[in-house]
Coordinates of C-alpha atoms in Angstrom, one line a residue:
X1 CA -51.3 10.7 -17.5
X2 CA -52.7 13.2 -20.2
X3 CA -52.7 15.9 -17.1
X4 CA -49.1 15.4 -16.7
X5 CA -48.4 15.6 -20.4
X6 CA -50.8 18.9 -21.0
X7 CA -48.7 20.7 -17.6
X8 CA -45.5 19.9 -18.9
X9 CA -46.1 20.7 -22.6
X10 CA -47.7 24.3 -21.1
X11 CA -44.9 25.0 -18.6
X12 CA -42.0 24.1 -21.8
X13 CA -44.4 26.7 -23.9
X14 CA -43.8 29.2 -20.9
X15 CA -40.3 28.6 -20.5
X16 CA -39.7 29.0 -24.9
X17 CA -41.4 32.8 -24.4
X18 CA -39.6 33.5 -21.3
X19 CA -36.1 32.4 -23.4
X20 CA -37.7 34.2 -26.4
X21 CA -37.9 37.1 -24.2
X22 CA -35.0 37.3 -22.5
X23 CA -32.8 36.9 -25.6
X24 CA -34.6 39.6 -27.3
X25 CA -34.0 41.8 -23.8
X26 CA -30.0 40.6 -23.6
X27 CA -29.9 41.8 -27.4
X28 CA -31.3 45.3 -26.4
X29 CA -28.7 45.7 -23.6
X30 CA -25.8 44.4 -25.3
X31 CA -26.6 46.6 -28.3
X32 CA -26.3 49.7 -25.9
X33 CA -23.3 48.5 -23.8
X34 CA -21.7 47.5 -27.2
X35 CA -22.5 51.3 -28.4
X36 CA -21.4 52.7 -25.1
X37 CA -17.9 50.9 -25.2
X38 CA -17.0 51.6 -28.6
X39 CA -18.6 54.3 -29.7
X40 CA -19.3 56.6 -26.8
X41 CA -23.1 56.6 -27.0
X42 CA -24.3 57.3 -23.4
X43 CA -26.8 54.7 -22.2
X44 CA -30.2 56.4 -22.0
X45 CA -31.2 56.1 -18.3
X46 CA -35.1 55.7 -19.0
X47 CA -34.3 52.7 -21.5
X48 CA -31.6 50.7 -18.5
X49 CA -34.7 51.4 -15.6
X50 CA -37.2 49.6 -18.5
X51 CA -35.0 46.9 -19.7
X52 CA -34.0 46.6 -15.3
X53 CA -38.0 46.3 -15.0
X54 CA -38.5 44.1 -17.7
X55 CA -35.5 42.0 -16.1
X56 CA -37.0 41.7 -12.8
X57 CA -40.7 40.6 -14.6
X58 CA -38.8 38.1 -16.4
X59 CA -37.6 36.7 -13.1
X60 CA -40.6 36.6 -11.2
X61 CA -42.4 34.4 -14.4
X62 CA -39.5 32.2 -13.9
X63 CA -39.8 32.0 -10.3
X64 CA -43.4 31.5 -10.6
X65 CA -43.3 28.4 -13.1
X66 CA -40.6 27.0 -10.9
X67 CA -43.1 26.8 -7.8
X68 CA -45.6 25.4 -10.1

């Protein structure tokens, strides 16, 4: 029915942010592990516990929309 179609069309809208964000996240991380490796920039400690934070929110919307 329409209720079907309206819950999956909002749980694939939630699941193209949560992509959306976890890309732009892996891009952040990579970025400093790519600077780290080859050009001995130190990975700043506050940055890895916010992207670790945002990591763990990311999971927990994910974990969310799979129990809905």
């Amino acid at each position: 029915g329409s209720t079907d179609d309206g819950t999956y069309s909002s749980i694939e809208s939630s699941i193209q942010s949560l992509t959306s964000d976890r890309d732009a996240l892996a891009a952040k991380i990579r970025s400093a592990l790519n600077a780290a490796a080859f050009d001995g920039t130190p990975i700043d400690e506050k940055s890895a516990k916010q992207w670790i934070s945002q990591a763990h929110g990311l999971i927990e919307q994910a974990a969310s929309l799979a129990s809905s």
